[in-house]
Short mmCIF file of C-alpha atoms in Angstrom, two decimals:
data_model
loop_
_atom_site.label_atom_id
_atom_site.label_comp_id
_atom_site.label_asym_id
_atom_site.label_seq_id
_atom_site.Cartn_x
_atom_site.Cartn_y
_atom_site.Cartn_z
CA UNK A 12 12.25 -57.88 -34.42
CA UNK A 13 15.85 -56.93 -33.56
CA UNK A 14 17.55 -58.77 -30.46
CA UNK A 15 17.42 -55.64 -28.16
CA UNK A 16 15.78 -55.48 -25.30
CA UNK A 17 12.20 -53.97 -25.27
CA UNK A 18 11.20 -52.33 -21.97
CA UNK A 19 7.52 -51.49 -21.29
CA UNK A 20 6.64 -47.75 -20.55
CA UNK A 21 4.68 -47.30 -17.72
CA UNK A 22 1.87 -44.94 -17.96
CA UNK A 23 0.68 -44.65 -14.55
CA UNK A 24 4.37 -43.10 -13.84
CA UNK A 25 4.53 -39.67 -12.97
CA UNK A 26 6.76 -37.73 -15.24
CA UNK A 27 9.38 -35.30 -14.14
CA UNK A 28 11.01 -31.88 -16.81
CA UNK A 29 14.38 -31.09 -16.93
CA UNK A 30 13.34 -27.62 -16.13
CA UNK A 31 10.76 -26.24 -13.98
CA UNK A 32 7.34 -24.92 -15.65
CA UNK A 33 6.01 -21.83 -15.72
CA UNK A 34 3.83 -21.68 -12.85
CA UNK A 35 6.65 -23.05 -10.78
CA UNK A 36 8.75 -20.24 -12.02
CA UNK A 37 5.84 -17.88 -10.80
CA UNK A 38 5.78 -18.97 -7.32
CA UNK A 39 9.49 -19.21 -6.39
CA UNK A 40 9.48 -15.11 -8.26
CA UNK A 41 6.15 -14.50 -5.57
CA UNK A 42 7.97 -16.01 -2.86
CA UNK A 43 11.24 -13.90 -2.99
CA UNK A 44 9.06 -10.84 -3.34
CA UNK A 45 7.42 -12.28 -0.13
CA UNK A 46 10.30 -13.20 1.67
CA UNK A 47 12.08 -9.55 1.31
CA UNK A 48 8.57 -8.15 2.93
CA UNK A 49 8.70 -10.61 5.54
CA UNK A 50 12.40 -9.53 5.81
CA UNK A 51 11.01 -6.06 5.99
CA UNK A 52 8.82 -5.93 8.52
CA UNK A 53 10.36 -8.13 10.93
CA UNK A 54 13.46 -5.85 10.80
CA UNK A 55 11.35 -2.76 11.63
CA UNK A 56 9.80 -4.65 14.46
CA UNK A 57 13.09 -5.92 15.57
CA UNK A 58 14.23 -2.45 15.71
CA UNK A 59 10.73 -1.18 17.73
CA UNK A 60 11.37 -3.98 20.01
CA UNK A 61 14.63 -2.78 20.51
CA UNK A 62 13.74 1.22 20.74
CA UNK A 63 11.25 -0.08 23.90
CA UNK A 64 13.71 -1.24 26.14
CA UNK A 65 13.64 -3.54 28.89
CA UNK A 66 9.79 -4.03 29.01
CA UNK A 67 8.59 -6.13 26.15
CA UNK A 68 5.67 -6.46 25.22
CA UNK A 69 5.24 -2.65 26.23
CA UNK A 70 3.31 -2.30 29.64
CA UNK A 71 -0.94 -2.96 28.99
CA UNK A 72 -0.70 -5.17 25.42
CA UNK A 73 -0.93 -8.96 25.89
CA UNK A 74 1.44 -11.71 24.46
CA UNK A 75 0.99 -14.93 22.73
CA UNK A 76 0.51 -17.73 25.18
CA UNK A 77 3.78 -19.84 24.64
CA UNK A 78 2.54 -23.62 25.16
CA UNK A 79 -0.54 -22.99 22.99
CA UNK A 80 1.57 -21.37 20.39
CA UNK A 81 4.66 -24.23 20.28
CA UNK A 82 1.84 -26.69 20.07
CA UNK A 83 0.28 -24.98 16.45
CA UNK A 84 4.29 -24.11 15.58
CA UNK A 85 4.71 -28.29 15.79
CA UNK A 86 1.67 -28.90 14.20
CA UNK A 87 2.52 -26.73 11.02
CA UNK A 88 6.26 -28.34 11.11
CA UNK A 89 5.00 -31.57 10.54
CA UNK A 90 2.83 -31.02 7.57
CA UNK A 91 5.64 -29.35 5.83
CA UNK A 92 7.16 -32.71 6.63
CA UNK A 93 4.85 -35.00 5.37
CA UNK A 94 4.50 -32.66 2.16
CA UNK A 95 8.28 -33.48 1.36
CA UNK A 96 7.47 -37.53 2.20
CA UNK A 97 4.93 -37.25 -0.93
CA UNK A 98 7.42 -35.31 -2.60
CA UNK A 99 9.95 -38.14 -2.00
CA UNK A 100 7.56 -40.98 -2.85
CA UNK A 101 6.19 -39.05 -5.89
CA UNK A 102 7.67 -41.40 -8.57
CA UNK A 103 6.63 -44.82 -6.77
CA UNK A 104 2.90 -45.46 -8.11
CA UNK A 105 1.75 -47.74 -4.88
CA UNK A 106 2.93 -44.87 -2.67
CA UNK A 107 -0.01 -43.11 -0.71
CA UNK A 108 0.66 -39.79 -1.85
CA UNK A 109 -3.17 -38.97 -1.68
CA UNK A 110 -2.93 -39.65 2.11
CA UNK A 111 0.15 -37.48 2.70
CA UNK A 112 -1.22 -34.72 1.51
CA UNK A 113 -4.43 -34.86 3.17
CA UNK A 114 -2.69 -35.33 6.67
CA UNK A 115 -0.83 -32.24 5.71
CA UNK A 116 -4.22 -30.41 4.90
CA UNK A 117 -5.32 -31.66 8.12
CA UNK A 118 -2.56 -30.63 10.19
CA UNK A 119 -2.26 -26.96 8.06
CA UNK A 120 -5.85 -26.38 9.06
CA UNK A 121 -5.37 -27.22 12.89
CA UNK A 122 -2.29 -24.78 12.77
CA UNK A 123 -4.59 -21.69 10.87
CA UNK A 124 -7.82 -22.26 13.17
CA UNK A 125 -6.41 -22.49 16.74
CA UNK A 126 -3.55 -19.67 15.76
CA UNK A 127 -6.97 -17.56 14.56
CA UNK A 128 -8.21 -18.61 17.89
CA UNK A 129 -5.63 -17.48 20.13
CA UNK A 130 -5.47 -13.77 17.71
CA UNK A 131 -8.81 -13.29 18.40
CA UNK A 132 -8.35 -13.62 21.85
CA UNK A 133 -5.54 -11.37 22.04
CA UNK A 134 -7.27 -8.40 19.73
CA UNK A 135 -10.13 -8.71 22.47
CA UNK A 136 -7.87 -8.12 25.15
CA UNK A 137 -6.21 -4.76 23.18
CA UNK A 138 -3.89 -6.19 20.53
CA UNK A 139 -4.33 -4.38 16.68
CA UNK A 140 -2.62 -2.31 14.50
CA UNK A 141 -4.21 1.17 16.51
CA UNK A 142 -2.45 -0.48 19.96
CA UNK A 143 1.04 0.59 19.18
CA UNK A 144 3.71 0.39 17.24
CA UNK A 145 5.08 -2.71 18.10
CA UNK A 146 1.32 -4.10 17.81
CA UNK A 147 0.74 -2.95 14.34
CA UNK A 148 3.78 -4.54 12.95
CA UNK A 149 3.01 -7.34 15.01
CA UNK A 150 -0.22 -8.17 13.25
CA UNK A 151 0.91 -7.35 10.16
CA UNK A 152 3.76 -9.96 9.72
CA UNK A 153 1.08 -12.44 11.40
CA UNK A 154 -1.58 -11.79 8.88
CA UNK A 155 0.89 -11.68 6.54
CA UNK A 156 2.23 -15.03 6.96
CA UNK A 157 -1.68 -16.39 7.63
CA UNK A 158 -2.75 -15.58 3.81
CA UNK A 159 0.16 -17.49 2.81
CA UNK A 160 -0.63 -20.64 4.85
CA UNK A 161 -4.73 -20.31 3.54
CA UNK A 162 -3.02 -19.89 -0.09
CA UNK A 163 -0.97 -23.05 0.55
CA UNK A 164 -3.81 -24.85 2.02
CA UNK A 165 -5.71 -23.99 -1.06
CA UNK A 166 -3.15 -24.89 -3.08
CA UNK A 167 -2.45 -28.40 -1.18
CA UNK A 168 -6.31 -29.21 -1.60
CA UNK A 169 -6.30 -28.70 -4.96
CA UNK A 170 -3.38 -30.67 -5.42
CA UNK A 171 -5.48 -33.45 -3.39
CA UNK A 172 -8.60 -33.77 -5.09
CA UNK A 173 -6.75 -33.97 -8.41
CA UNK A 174 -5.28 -37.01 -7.15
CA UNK A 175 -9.17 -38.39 -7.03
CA UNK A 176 -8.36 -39.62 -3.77
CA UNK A 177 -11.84 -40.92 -3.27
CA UNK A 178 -11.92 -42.98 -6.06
CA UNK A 179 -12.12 -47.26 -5.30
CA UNK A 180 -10.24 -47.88 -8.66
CA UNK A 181 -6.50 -47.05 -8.28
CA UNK A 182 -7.03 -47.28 -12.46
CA UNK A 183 -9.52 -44.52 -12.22
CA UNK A 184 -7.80 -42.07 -10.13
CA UNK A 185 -7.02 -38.64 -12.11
CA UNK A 186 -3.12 -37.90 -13.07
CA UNK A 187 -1.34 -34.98 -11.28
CA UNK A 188 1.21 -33.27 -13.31
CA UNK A 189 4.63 -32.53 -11.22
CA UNK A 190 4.68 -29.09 -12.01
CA UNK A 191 1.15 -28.50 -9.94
CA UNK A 192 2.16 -30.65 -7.07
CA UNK A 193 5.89 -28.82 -7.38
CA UNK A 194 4.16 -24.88 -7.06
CA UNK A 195 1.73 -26.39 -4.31
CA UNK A 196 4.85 -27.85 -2.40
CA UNK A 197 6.98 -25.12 -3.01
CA UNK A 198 4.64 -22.47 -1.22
CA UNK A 199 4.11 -25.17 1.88
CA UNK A 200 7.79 -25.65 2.33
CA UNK A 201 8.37 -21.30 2.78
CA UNK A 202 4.94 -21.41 4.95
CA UNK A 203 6.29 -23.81 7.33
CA UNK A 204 10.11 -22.79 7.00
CA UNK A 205 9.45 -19.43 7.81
CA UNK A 206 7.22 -19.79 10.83
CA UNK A 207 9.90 -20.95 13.07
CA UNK A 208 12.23 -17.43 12.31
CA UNK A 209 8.84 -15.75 12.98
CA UNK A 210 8.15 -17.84 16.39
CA UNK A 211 11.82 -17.30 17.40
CA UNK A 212 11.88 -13.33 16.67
CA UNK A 213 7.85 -12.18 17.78
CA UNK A 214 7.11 -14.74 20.42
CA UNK A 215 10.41 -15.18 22.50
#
C-alpha cells in the first residue's frame, strides 16, 4: 500500500462525456432544421398579416382568447424550468430528479390538452387551413410546434420511467445515462423557448 490517498468511486453517480453522443448530436441537427421552418412560416405569416392591413384577424375568423392562452403559455414556461432544475441537480444522487421531471410532464400535458381545447373551439367557429391565408399558416406553425411538444413529452416520459421512479429502494432504481436525459432536455428547452416568439408574433 503506497501512502496516497485512496478515494472511493461512487457508482450511483451519474457520469457526464466530454463530448455530446450521438443521439444528442441528432436532435440539436433536427432542431435547426426545425427552427429554420418555424422561421419560415412565421415570416410568411408575418408578411400576410402585414398584406391585410388594419383589420387583423381578417373580418369573420376568430382569435385565440388571450387570458386562456397566457395561462397554457405560463404553464409550458415553467416545465421548461423545472426541466433545467433536474438538469442542474443531475450530478447530486439525493436530488429528486424523478419528481422534476414528472411535474414537467404534468405541466407539458396541461399546456397540449387545454391549447387542443381552445383549437378545437376555434376550428368550430371557422378557423383551418381552407379559411384563409392567414388561417392556414396559422394552423400550420401551431400544429407544427404541437408535434414537437407531444415528441418532447414522449421523450420526457421516457426519460422518467427510466429513472424507476416508482421503485421504494433508492438502490433499486434503474440508471439514466446523460446523453438520454441531455436529447430529452434539449427538445423541451426549444419547445418551451420558442412558444413565447410564437405567442408574441400570432396572438398579439
Amino acid at each position: 500500500m503506497s501512502g496516497r490517498e485512496v478515494i472511493p468511486l461512487n457508482q450511483n453517480r451519474r457520469s457526464r462525456t466530454a463530448f455530446p453522443e450521438g443521439r444528442t448530436v441528432a436532435m440539436l441537427v433536427f432542431l435547426v432544421f426545425d427552427a429554420m421552418m418555424f422561421a419560415g412560416m412565421v415570416g410568411i405569416f408575418m408578411l400576410t398579416r402585414g398584406a391585410a392591413g388594419a383589420e387583423w384577424p381578417p373580418p369573420g375568423q376568430p382569435w385565440f382568447p388571450p387570458w386562456e392562452t397566457a395561462i397554457n403559455t405560463t404553464a409550458l414556461l415553467v416545465s421548461g424550468l423545472l426541466v433545467l432544475r433536474a438538469n442542474q441537480t443531475w450530478e447530486k444522487p439525493e436530488a429528486r430528479v424523478g419528481s422534476l421531471l414528472f411535474a414537467a410532464i404534468v405541466l407539458g400535458a396541461f399546456f397540449l390538452f387545454f391549447q387542443g381545447v381552445i383549437w378545437l373551439v376555434l376550428i368550430r367557429q371557422g378557423l383551418n387551413l381552407a379559411s384563409s391565408q392567414y388561417g392556414a399558416f396559422f394552423c400550420l406553425v401551431v400544429f407544427l410546434h404541437a408535434v414537437n411538444v407531444l415528441g418532447g413529452l414522449i421523450l420526457l416520459g421516457i426519460a422518467w420511467r427510466r429513472l424507476n421512479p416508482l421503485s421504494d429502494d433508492q438502490e433499486m432504481r434503474g440508471p439514466l445515462r446523460t446523453s438520454a436525459f441531455s436529447s430529452a432536455r434539449i427538445l423541451w428547452y426549444f419547445v418551451a423557448g420558442v412558444w413565447p416568439i410564437l405567442y408574441l408574433t400570432l396572438f398579439l
